[in-house]
Tab-separated table of C-alpha atoms and ligand atoms in Angstrom:
chain	number	residue	atom	x	y	z
H	12	UNK	CA	-17.124	0.376	-22.667
H	13	UNK	CA	-15.956	2.184	-19.717
H	14	UNK	CA	-14.615	-0.868	-17.974
H	15	UNK	CA	-12.196	-1.108	-20.946
H	16	UNK	CA	-10.935	2.309	-20.412
H	17	UNK	CA	-10.080	1.633	-16.723
H	18	UNK	CA	-8.727	-1.635	-17.395
H	19	UNK	CA	-6.558	-0.054	-20.333
H	20	UNK	CA	-5.432	2.643	-17.889
H	21	UNK	CA	-4.261	0.204	-15.311
H	22	UNK	CA	-2.543	-1.930	-17.864
H	23	UNK	CA	-0.714	1.157	-19.322
H	24	UNK	CA	0.195	2.071	-15.631
H	25	UNK	CA	1.600	-1.429	-15.247
H	26	UNK	CA	3.589	-1.210	-18.371
H	27	UNK	CA	4.915	1.976	-17.431
H	28	UNK	CA	6.059	1.076	-14.056
H	29	UNK	CA	7.449	-2.129	-15.606
H	30	UNK	CA	9.594	0.120	-17.853
H	31	UNK	CA	10.738	2.099	-14.877
H	32	UNK	CA	11.492	-0.924	-12.834
H	33	UNK	CA	14.697	-2.787	-12.802
H	34	UNK	CA	13.317	-5.629	-14.995
H	35	UNK	CA	15.142	-5.003	-18.244
H	36	UNK	CA	15.898	-7.130	-21.118
H	37	UNK	CA	19.345	-8.746	-21.194
H	38	UNK	CA	19.446	-8.910	-24.999
H	39	UNK	CA	22.406	-6.963	-26.439
H	40	UNK	CA	22.058	-5.067	-29.792
H	41	UNK	CA	24.116	-7.791	-31.404
H	42	UNK	CA	21.846	-10.541	-29.954
H	43	UNK	CA	18.700	-8.593	-31.311
H	44	UNK	CA	20.242	-8.425	-34.721
H	45	UNK	CA	20.626	-12.278	-34.632
H	46	UNK	CA	17.144	-13.052	-33.273
H	47	UNK	CA	15.000	-10.398	-35.250
H	48	UNK	CA	15.490	-11.871	-38.732
H	49	UNK	CA	14.420	-15.356	-37.296
H	50	UNK	CA	11.116	-13.587	-36.172
H	51	UNK	CA	10.259	-11.555	-39.118
H	52	UNK	CA	11.529	-8.370	-37.364
H	53	UNK	CA	8.757	-8.466	-35.025
H	54	UNK	CA	8.650	-6.297	-31.713
H	55	UNK	CA	9.691	-8.156	-28.607
H	56	UNK	CA	8.003	-7.265	-25.342
H	57	UNK	CA	9.644	-8.680	-22.235
H	58	UNK	CA	7.178	-10.825	-20.278
H	59	UNK	CA	9.342	-12.989	-17.821
H	60	UNK	CA	12.967	-12.900	-16.529
H	61	UNK	CA	13.797	-15.942	-14.442
H	62	UNK	CA	16.429	-14.050	-12.487
H	63	UNK	CA	13.904	-11.562	-11.155
H	64	UNK	CA	10.647	-13.745	-11.283
H	65	UNK	CA	12.015	-16.905	-10.283
H	66	UNK	CA	13.455	-20.112	-12.068
H	67	UNK	CA	10.127	-21.780	-11.394
H	68	UNK	CA	7.429	-23.109	-13.871
H	69	UNK	CA	4.916	-21.299	-11.708
H	70	UNK	CA	6.367	-18.065	-12.190
H	71	UNK	CA	6.915	-18.782	-15.849
H	72	UNK	CA	3.108	-19.748	-16.259
H	73	UNK	CA	2.045	-16.618	-14.252
H	74	UNK	CA	3.853	-14.268	-16.518
H	75	UNK	CA	3.792	-16.170	-19.947
H	76	UNK	CA	0.440	-18.087	-20.101
H	77	UNK	CA	-2.212	-16.982	-22.827
H	78	UNK	CA	0.265	-14.205	-24.300
H	79	UNK	CA	0.111	-15.501	-27.984
H	80	UNK	CA	3.314	-16.037	-29.771
H	81	UNK	CA	6.582	-15.967	-27.574
H	82	UNK	CA	10.203	-16.714	-27.649
H	83	UNK	CA	12.163	-18.240	-24.953
H	84	UNK	CA	15.781	-16.819	-24.847
H	85	UNK	CA	18.056	-18.690	-22.443
H	86	UNK	CA	22.023	-17.929	-21.608
H	87	UNK	CA	24.746	-20.169	-20.374
H	88	UNK	CA	28.252	-19.305	-19.069
H	89	UNK	CA	29.714	-20.872	-22.166
H	90	UNK	CA	28.336	-17.838	-24.181
H	91	UNK	CA	25.444	-19.612	-25.804
H	92	UNK	CA	22.111	-17.573	-26.487
H	93	UNK	CA	19.576	-20.117	-27.343
H	94	UNK	CA	15.911	-20.847	-27.101
H	95	UNK	CA	12.533	-21.646	-28.802
H	96	UNK	CA	9.776	-19.925	-30.472
H	97	UNK	CA	6.127	-20.775	-30.621
H	98	UNK	CA	3.195	-19.121	-32.430
H	99	UNK	CA	0.916	-20.751	-29.933
H	100	UNK	CA	-0.131	-19.628	-26.402
H	101	UNK	CA	1.421	-21.216	-23.352
H	102	UNK	CA	-1.514	-22.574	-21.439
H	103	UNK	CA	-1.852	-25.566	-18.970
H	104	UNK	CA	-4.423	-27.515	-21.158
H	105	UNK	CA	-2.809	-30.889	-20.121
H	106	UNK	CA	-2.632	-31.751	-23.790
H	107	UNK	CA	0.150	-31.648	-26.385
H	108	UNK	CA	0.083	-28.703	-28.661
H	109	UNK	CA	0.945	-28.950	-32.406
H	110	UNK	CA	2.869	-25.832	-33.925
H	111	UNK	CA	3.978	-25.932	-37.291
H	112	UNK	CA	5.790	-22.617	-37.095
H	113	UNK	CA	7.780	-23.484	-33.688
H	114	UNK	CA	11.598	-23.903	-34.151
H	115	UNK	CA	14.670	-23.940	-31.696
H	116	UNK	CA	17.483	-21.508	-32.354
H	117	UNK	CA	21.028	-20.896	-31.057
H	118	UNK	CA	23.963	-18.764	-31.500
H	119	UNK	CA	27.175	-17.892	-29.618
H	120	UNK	CA	29.245	-14.884	-29.074
H	121	UNK	CA	32.183	-16.447	-30.638
H	122	UNK	CA	30.449	-16.931	-33.938
H	123	UNK	CA	29.066	-13.428	-34.363
H	124	UNK	CA	29.436	-13.648	-38.295
H	125	UNK	CA	27.710	-16.939	-38.540
H	126	UNK	CA	23.976	-17.143	-39.166
H	127	UNK	CA	22.162	-18.458	-36.006
H	128	UNK	CA	21.317	-22.151	-35.878
H	129	UNK	CA	17.703	-22.764	-36.550
H	130	UNK	CA	16.128	-26.173	-35.888
H	131	UNK	CA	12.549	-27.156	-37.007
H	132	UNK	CA	10.836	-30.426	-36.389
H	133	UNK	CA	8.889	-32.922	-38.593
H	134	UNK	CA	6.701	-33.556	-35.676
H	135	UNK	CA	6.407	-30.279	-33.637
H	136	UNK	CA	4.500	-31.522	-30.438
H	137	UNK	CA	4.912	-29.563	-27.301
H	138	UNK	CA	3.543	-29.607	-23.918
H	139	UNK	CA	3.623	-26.682	-21.511
H	140	UNK	CA	2.959	-28.195	-18.180
H	141	UNK	CA	4.540	-30.676	-15.626
H	142	UNK	CA	8.375	-30.143	-15.592
H	143	UNK	CA	8.888	-27.031	-17.612
H	144	UNK	CA	7.943	-25.537	-21.020
H	145	UNK	CA	8.864	-28.672	-22.932
H	146	UNK	CA	9.834	-28.357	-26.657
H	147	UNK	CA	10.330	-32.094	-27.249
H	148	UNK	CA	14.181	-31.914	-27.204
H	149	UNK	CA	14.750	-28.988	-24.922
H	150	UNK	CA	12.840	-28.415	-21.488
H	151	UNK	CA	13.627	-25.018	-19.955
H	152	UNK	CA	13.572	-24.271	-16.306
H	153	UNK	CA	13.662	-28.100	-15.763
H	154	UNK	CA	12.133	-29.356	-12.586
H	155	UNK	CA	12.090	-25.593	-11.343
H	156	UNK	CA	15.819	-25.164	-11.468
H	157	UNK	CA	18.069	-22.941	-13.598
H	158	UNK	CA	18.737	-25.721	-15.974
H	159	UNK	CA	17.729	-27.166	-19.243
H	160	UNK	CA	17.066	-30.808	-20.005
H	161	UNK	CA	18.376	-31.780	-23.409
H	162	UNK	CA	17.619	-34.582	-25.605
H	163	UNK	CA	19.215	-33.921	-29.040
H	164	UNK	CA	17.500	-37.089	-30.361
H	165	UNK	CA	14.113	-35.970	-29.370
H	166	UNK	CA	11.567	-34.081	-31.698
H	167	UNK	CA	14.261	-31.688	-32.729
H	168	UNK	CA	17.379	-33.037	-33.740
H	169	UNK	CA	20.622	-30.914	-33.184
H	170	UNK	CA	24.234	-31.108	-32.249
H	171	UNK	CA	24.256	-30.238	-28.526
H	172	UNK	CA	27.760	-28.728	-29.116
H	173	UNK	CA	26.198	-26.160	-31.612
H	174	UNK	CA	23.006	-25.744	-29.471
H	175	UNK	CA	24.273	-25.138	-25.972
H	176	UNK	CA	27.886	-26.418	-25.849
H	177	UNK	CA	26.823	-29.082	-23.583
H	178	UNK	CA	26.507	-26.462	-20.787
H	179	UNK	CA	23.087	-27.197	-19.308
H	180	UNK	CA	23.191	-24.630	-16.460
H	181	UNK	CA	21.465	-21.289	-17.159
H	182	UNK	CA	22.586	-17.934	-16.232
H	183	UNK	CA	19.359	-16.234	-17.483
H	184	UNK	CA	16.005	-17.204	-18.989
H	185	UNK	CA	13.750	-14.657	-20.627
H	186	UNK	CA	10.577	-14.758	-22.511
H	187	UNK	CA	9.285	-12.228	-24.885
H	188	UNK	CA	5.941	-11.684	-26.469
H	189	UNK	CA	6.384	-11.544	-30.315
H	190	UNK	CA	4.458	-8.819	-31.528
H	191	UNK	CA	4.165	-9.029	-35.426
H	192	UNK	CA	5.396	-5.887	-36.964
H	193	UNK	CA	2.528	-4.119	-38.727
H	194	UNK	CA	-0.221	-6.455	-37.427
H	195	UNK	CA	-0.398	-4.953	-33.791
H	196	UNK	CA	-4.128	-3.805	-34.235
H	197	UNK	CA	-5.213	-7.449	-35.532
H	198	UNK	CA	-3.888	-8.862	-32.282
H	199	UNK	CA	-6.117	-8.303	-29.177
H	200	UNK	CA	-4.075	-6.203	-26.776
H	201	UNK	CA	-5.027	-8.630	-23.981
H	202	UNK	CA	-5.944	-12.132	-24.378
H	203	UNK	CA	-8.947	-13.117	-22.248
H	204	UNK	CA	-10.495	-16.408	-21.479
H	205	UNK	CA	-14.075	-15.565	-21.627
H	206	UNK	CA	-17.101	-17.686	-21.510
H	207	UNK	CA	-20.389	-18.009	-19.486
H	208	UNK	CA	-18.787	-20.176	-16.708
H	209	UNK	CA	-16.144	-17.388	-16.292
H	210	UNK	CA	-18.883	-14.762	-16.201
H	211	UNK	CA	-20.739	-16.654	-13.548
H	212	UNK	CA	-17.614	-17.317	-11.513
H	213	UNK	CA	-16.650	-13.580	-11.534
H	214	UNK	CA	-20.338	-12.494	-10.713
H	215	UNK	CA	-20.253	-14.942	-7.834
H	216	UNK	CA	-16.847	-13.591	-6.604
H	217	UNK	CA	-18.301	-10.170	-6.600
H	218	UNK	CA	-21.699	-11.001	-4.723
H	219	UNK	CA	-20.143	-13.155	-2.336
H	220	UNK	CA	-17.796	-10.336	-1.112
H	221	UNK	CA	-19.074	-8.551	2.181
H	222	UNK	CA	-17.823	-5.247	3.653
H	223	UNK	CA	-15.944	-5.967	6.785
H	224	UNK	CA	-18.430	-3.717	8.844
H	225	UNK	CA	-21.708	-5.403	9.448
H	226	UNK	CA	-23.558	-2.133	9.485
H	227	UNK	CA	-22.469	-1.422	5.874
H	228	UNK	CA	-24.477	-3.713	3.634
H	229	UNK	CA	-23.376	-2.004	0.397
H	230	UNK	CA	-19.900	-0.449	-0.170
H	231	UNK	CA	-20.455	3.148	-1.685
H	232	UNK	CA	-18.319	3.761	-4.734
H	233	UNK	CA	-18.107	7.261	-5.770
H	234	UNK	CA	-17.290	8.020	-9.478
H	235	UNK	CA	-15.453	11.337	-10.163
H	236	UNK	CA	-13.466	12.525	-13.289
H	237	UNK	CA	-13.393	15.273	-15.900
H	238	UNK	CA	-16.561	15.989	-17.885
H	239	UNK	CA	-17.440	13.515	-20.635
H	240	UNK	CA	-14.876	10.816	-19.146
H	241	UNK	CA	-17.561	8.053	-18.964
H	242	UNK	CA	-18.752	8.209	-15.467
H	243	UNK	CA	-22.247	7.840	-16.047
H	244	UNK	CA	-21.564	5.369	-18.973
H	245	UNK	CA	-19.546	3.286	-16.535
H	246	UNK	CA	-22.484	2.974	-14.151
H	247	UNK	CA	-24.686	2.057	-17.026
H	248	UNK	CA	-22.227	-0.664	-18.138
H	249	UNK	CA	-22.214	-2.346	-14.518
H	250	UNK	CA	-25.906	-1.909	-14.047
H	251	UNK	CA	-26.368	-3.650	-17.451
H	252	UNK	CA	-24.119	-6.543	-16.162
H	253	UNK	CA	-26.150	-7.108	-13.156
H	254	UNK	CA	-29.610	-6.428	-14.720
H	255	UNK	CA	-28.676	-9.090	-17.569
H	256	UNK	CA	-29.598	-6.757	-20.362
H	257	UNK	CA	-28.500	-3.371	-21.782
H	258	UNK	CA	-29.698	-0.596	-19.533
H	259	UNK	CA	-29.344	3.140	-20.197
H	260	UNK	CA	-30.713	4.335	-16.712
H	261	UNK	CA	-28.104	7.236	-16.434
H	262	UNK	CA	-28.250	9.995	-18.999
H	263	UNK	CA	-25.019	10.046	-20.980
H	264	UNK	CA	-23.633	12.135	-23.935
H	265	UNK	CA	-21.613	15.139	-24.747
H	266	UNK	CA	-22.334	18.870	-23.914
H	267	UNK	CA	-20.251	21.777	-23.381
H	268	UNK	CA	-20.380	21.482	-19.648
H	269	UNK	CA	-21.157	18.467	-17.616
H	270	UNK	CA	-24.328	16.502	-18.651
H	271	UNK	CA	-24.842	15.035	-15.378
H	272	UNK	CA	-25.885	17.824	-12.942
H	273	UNK	CA	-27.291	15.902	-10.047
H	274	UNK	CA	-25.718	13.776	-7.564
H	275	UNK	CA	-27.141	10.187	-8.016
H	276	UNK	CA	-26.670	7.315	-5.724
H	277	UNK	CA	-27.505	4.018	-7.632
H	278	UNK	CA	-28.210	0.852	-5.643
H	279	UNK	CA	-27.579	-1.922	-7.958
H	280	UNK	CA	-30.395	-4.654	-7.867
H	281	UNK	CA	-29.415	-8.259	-8.335
H	282	UNK	CA	-31.025	-10.522	-10.683
H	283	UNK	CA	-30.537	-14.155	-12.087
H	284	UNK	CA	-27.949	-16.039	-10.348
H	285	UNK	CA	-26.673	-13.097	-8.337
H	286	UNK	CA	-28.486	-12.726	-4.876
H	287	UNK	CA	-26.795	-9.562	-3.545
H	288	UNK	CA	-24.822	-6.739	-4.906
H	289	UNK	CA	-22.376	-5.596	-2.297
H	290	UNK	CA	-21.760	-2.264	-3.547
H	291	UNK	CA	-23.505	0.948	-4.983
H	292	UNK	CA	-22.399	3.519	-7.387
H	293	UNK	CA	-22.556	7.384	-6.827
H	294	UNK	CA	-22.432	9.475	-10.058
H	295	UNK	CA	-21.315	13.100	-9.871
H	296	UNK	CA	-20.870	16.142	-12.053
H	297	UNK	CA	-17.808	16.224	-14.205
H	298	UNK	CA	-14.739	18.222	-13.121
H	299	UNK	CA	-13.873	21.532	-15.048
H	300	UNK	CA	-10.688	23.644	-15.488
H	301	UNK	CA	-12.508	26.884	-14.773
H	302	UNK	CA	-13.345	28.214	-11.132
H	303	UNK	CA	-17.143	28.026	-10.439
H	304	UNK	CA	-17.747	25.415	-13.079
H	305	UNK	CA	-18.265	21.634	-12.659
H	306	UNK	CA	-18.026	19.479	-9.574
H	307	UNK	CA	-17.043	21.539	-6.380
H	308	UNK	CA	-14.334	20.656	-3.862
H	309	UNK	CA	-16.451	21.423	-1.009
H	310	UNK	CA	-19.217	19.403	-2.444
H	311	UNK	CA	-16.717	16.420	-2.811
H	312	UNK	CA	-15.885	16.622	0.789
H	313	UNK	CA	-19.561	16.827	1.729
H	314	UNK	CA	-20.290	13.614	-0.503
H	315	UNK	CA	-17.308	11.715	0.947
H	316	UNK	CA	-18.703	12.391	4.525
H	317	UNK	CA	-22.231	11.155	3.253
H	318	UNK	CA	-23.966	14.600	3.803
H	319	UNK	CA	-25.209	14.748	0.315
H	320	UNK	CA	-28.668	13.160	-0.422
H	321	UNK	CA	-29.611	11.516	-3.635
H	322	UNK	CA	-30.750	13.911	-6.446
H	323	UNK	CA	-29.017	16.970	-4.832
H	324	UNK	CA	-28.653	19.332	-7.845
H	325	UNK	CA	-25.072	20.622	-8.030
H	326	UNK	CA	-24.616	24.361	-8.062
H	327	UNK	CA	-20.882	25.022	-8.990
H	328	UNK	CA	-21.271	28.642	-7.826
H	329	UNK	CA	-22.161	27.623	-4.388
H	330	UNK	CA	-21.650	24.334	-2.458
H	331	UNK	CA	-24.434	22.486	-0.557
H	332	UNK	CA	-25.318	24.256	2.612
H	333	UNK	CA	-26.178	22.709	5.958
H	334	UNK	CA	-29.619	24.191	5.834
H	335	UNK	CA	-30.504	22.617	2.504
H	336	UNK	CA	-33.058	19.802	2.437
H	337	UNK	CA	-30.543	17.797	0.592
H	338	UNK	CA	-28.121	18.093	3.522
H	339	UNK	CA	-27.885	14.811	5.461
H	340	UNK	CA	-27.125	16.187	8.997
H	341	UNK	CA	-26.049	12.942	10.782
H	342	UNK	CA	-24.884	10.610	8.279
H	343	UNK	CA	-23.672	7.009	9.511
H	344	UNK	CA	-20.782	5.026	8.239
H	345	UNK	CA	-22.986	3.254	5.711
H	346	UNK	CA	-23.833	6.747	4.255
H	347	UNK	CA	-20.335	7.638	3.634
H	348	UNK	CA	-18.050	7.058	0.633
H	349	UNK	CA	-16.061	3.944	0.942
H	350	UNK	CA	-14.169	4.047	-2.368
H	351	UNK	CA	-13.463	6.656	-5.047
H	352	UNK	CA	-12.959	5.767	-8.609
H	353	UNK	CA	-11.396	8.210	-10.888
H	354	UNK	CA	-12.642	7.855	-14.434
H	355	UNK	CA	-10.515	8.925	-17.176
H	356	UNK	CA	-10.645	8.802	-20.879
H	357	UNK	CA	-7.450	7.283	-21.959
H	358	UNK	CA	-7.404	8.698	-25.413
H	359	UNK	CA	-7.491	12.263	-23.823
H	360	UNK	CA	-4.863	11.904	-21.297
H	361	UNK	CA	-2.130	13.785	-23.325
H	362	UNK	CA	-4.480	16.835	-23.636
H	363	UNK	CA	-5.418	17.037	-19.884
H	364	UNK	CA	-4.513	20.281	-18.351
H	365	UNK	CA	-2.026	20.758	-15.558
H	366	UNK	CA	-4.977	21.842	-13.306
H	367	UNK	CA	-6.981	18.758	-14.092
H	368	UNK	CA	-3.887	16.409	-13.542
H	369	UNK	CA	-3.310	18.206	-10.015
H	370	UNK	CA	-6.987	17.841	-9.213
H	371	UNK	CA	-6.892	14.272	-10.008
H	372	UNK	CA	-4.403	13.786	-7.129
H	373	UNK	CA	-7.003	15.455	-4.842
H	374	UNK	CA	-10.082	13.864	-5.980
H	375	UNK	CA	-8.613	10.392	-6.775
H	376	UNK	CA	-5.756	10.121	-4.430
H	377	UNK	CA	-6.092	11.904	-1.301
H	378	UNK	CA	-9.660	12.130	-0.111
H	379	UNK	CA	-10.044	14.000	3.159
H	380	UNK	CA	-12.661	11.998	4.799
U	1	GTP	N1	-15.663	5.240	-27.341
U	1	GTP	C1	-16.226	5.217	-26.089
U	1	GTP	N2	-16.945	6.180	-25.544
U	1	GTP	C2	-17.415	6.312	-24.340
U	1	GTP	C3	-17.164	5.281	-23.550
U	1	GTP	N3	-17.756	5.622	-22.248
U	1	GTP	C4	-18.524	6.674	-22.490
U	1	GTP	N4	-18.362	7.062	-23.832
U	1	GTP	C5	-18.968	8.133	-24.732
U	1	GTP	O1	-18.562	9.440	-23.999
U	1	GTP	C6	-19.418	10.277	-23.950
U	1	GTP	C7	-19.509	10.749	-22.433
U	1	GTP	O2	-19.821	9.857	-21.535
U	1	GTP	P1	-20.813	9.979	-20.291
U	1	GTP	O3	-20.832	8.621	-19.522
U	1	GTP	O4	-21.986	10.890	-20.574
U	1	GTP	O5	-19.599	10.779	-19.458
U	1	GTP	P2	-19.675	11.534	-17.880
U	1	GTP	O6	-18.323	11.261	-17.357
U	1	GTP	O7	-20.744	11.024	-17.405
U	1	GTP	O8	-19.757	13.026	-18.554
U	1	GTP	P3	-20.339	14.219	-17.622
U	1	GTP	O9	-21.627	13.725	-16.746
U	1	GTP	O10	-20.716	15.246	-18.674
U	1	GTP	O11	-19.437	14.715	-16.694
U	1	GTP	C8	-20.920	9.753	-24.405
U	1	GTP	O12	-21.071	10.104	-25.718
U	1	GTP	C9	-20.497	8.165	-24.135
U	1	GTP	O13	-21.280	7.503	-25.218
U	1	GTP	C10	-16.235	4.421	-23.871
U	1	GTP	O14	-15.772	3.472	-22.945
U	1	GTP	N5	-15.841	4.287	-25.079
U	2	MG	MG1	-22.326	11.909	-16.386
């Protein structure tokens, strides 16, 4: 559905900025060579870096909860790289988690040629709450500090000299999502906690929101984007959520040019538990590369200012004129556009023309109103 498209775009943007930011993995090549065989040569995706996000359990939870299999990699001044792998989600369930696949590991820069230490437990019970991620014998970020708590006689038995050299102060602690090689499509790209309570809570959050100006009862959200991007389907999806059943009020489909040729202002009706929908969605004609085709820039400005009435038939050859019956002469604040959503088909991003990319800056990023 279109929501997924937008969310995916957002997620991609976040990932991109993440790569461009200074949050980079501390893992050196030789360290990767040691860790990867322990993890079936899986791909590692950096989720958390204590020196950037904080040596706190809250920061850890924020970045690492519900990410599927993960590996913690901790460093100390004595040259030890050690940590823990779990195939289970980190989650504050308040209960111990059993994970037969979990293990602790360690290696040291002075023992480059030796195999890493790998310790499994006969009774692998973990807790991921309270005082830090607790692997029975090792607790990372112990009590919100840059230290570990070590109990070599706990669930995992190890020689503390081999594990961390009895140096319990951390110089870094990173967490990676372990993405199994060759199985990426079988793993959801984003783990969601989703049930009817969550749905209800989200709907309540939305319906409780109020525009800050009392004369505006519904924020008007304008959908713009290239032809066939999914603008009308996006409206149908949102409309279906509030109606409580699948609705296809707006026409959707593919044609050589924009299928939507009228300006449509849809007021969403509440149903069920929702008493009020504080926004409306406005659907537009798709943007096109060629001049005199698709949604016109002048019409866009008129729409933003609230001059365009519902069901206005777009004419790419000539924008809306002030003497047209569809021209709203004195729009109020409630008639104007309060938010613009630029809808894009993420599978086509790579084939967007330069002109379309430039125009997205205008339509999505720099409204003139
Ligand atoms: N796979 C997939 N197809 C989608 C999605 N959203 C829309 N489509 C399909 O993409 C096509 C175009 O969708 P529309 O909603 O009509 O797109 P639009 O942006 O309104 O297009 P115009 O009005 O022509 O500018 C339709 O065949 C939809 O079924 C989506 O999220 N995923
Ligand atoms: Mg459409």
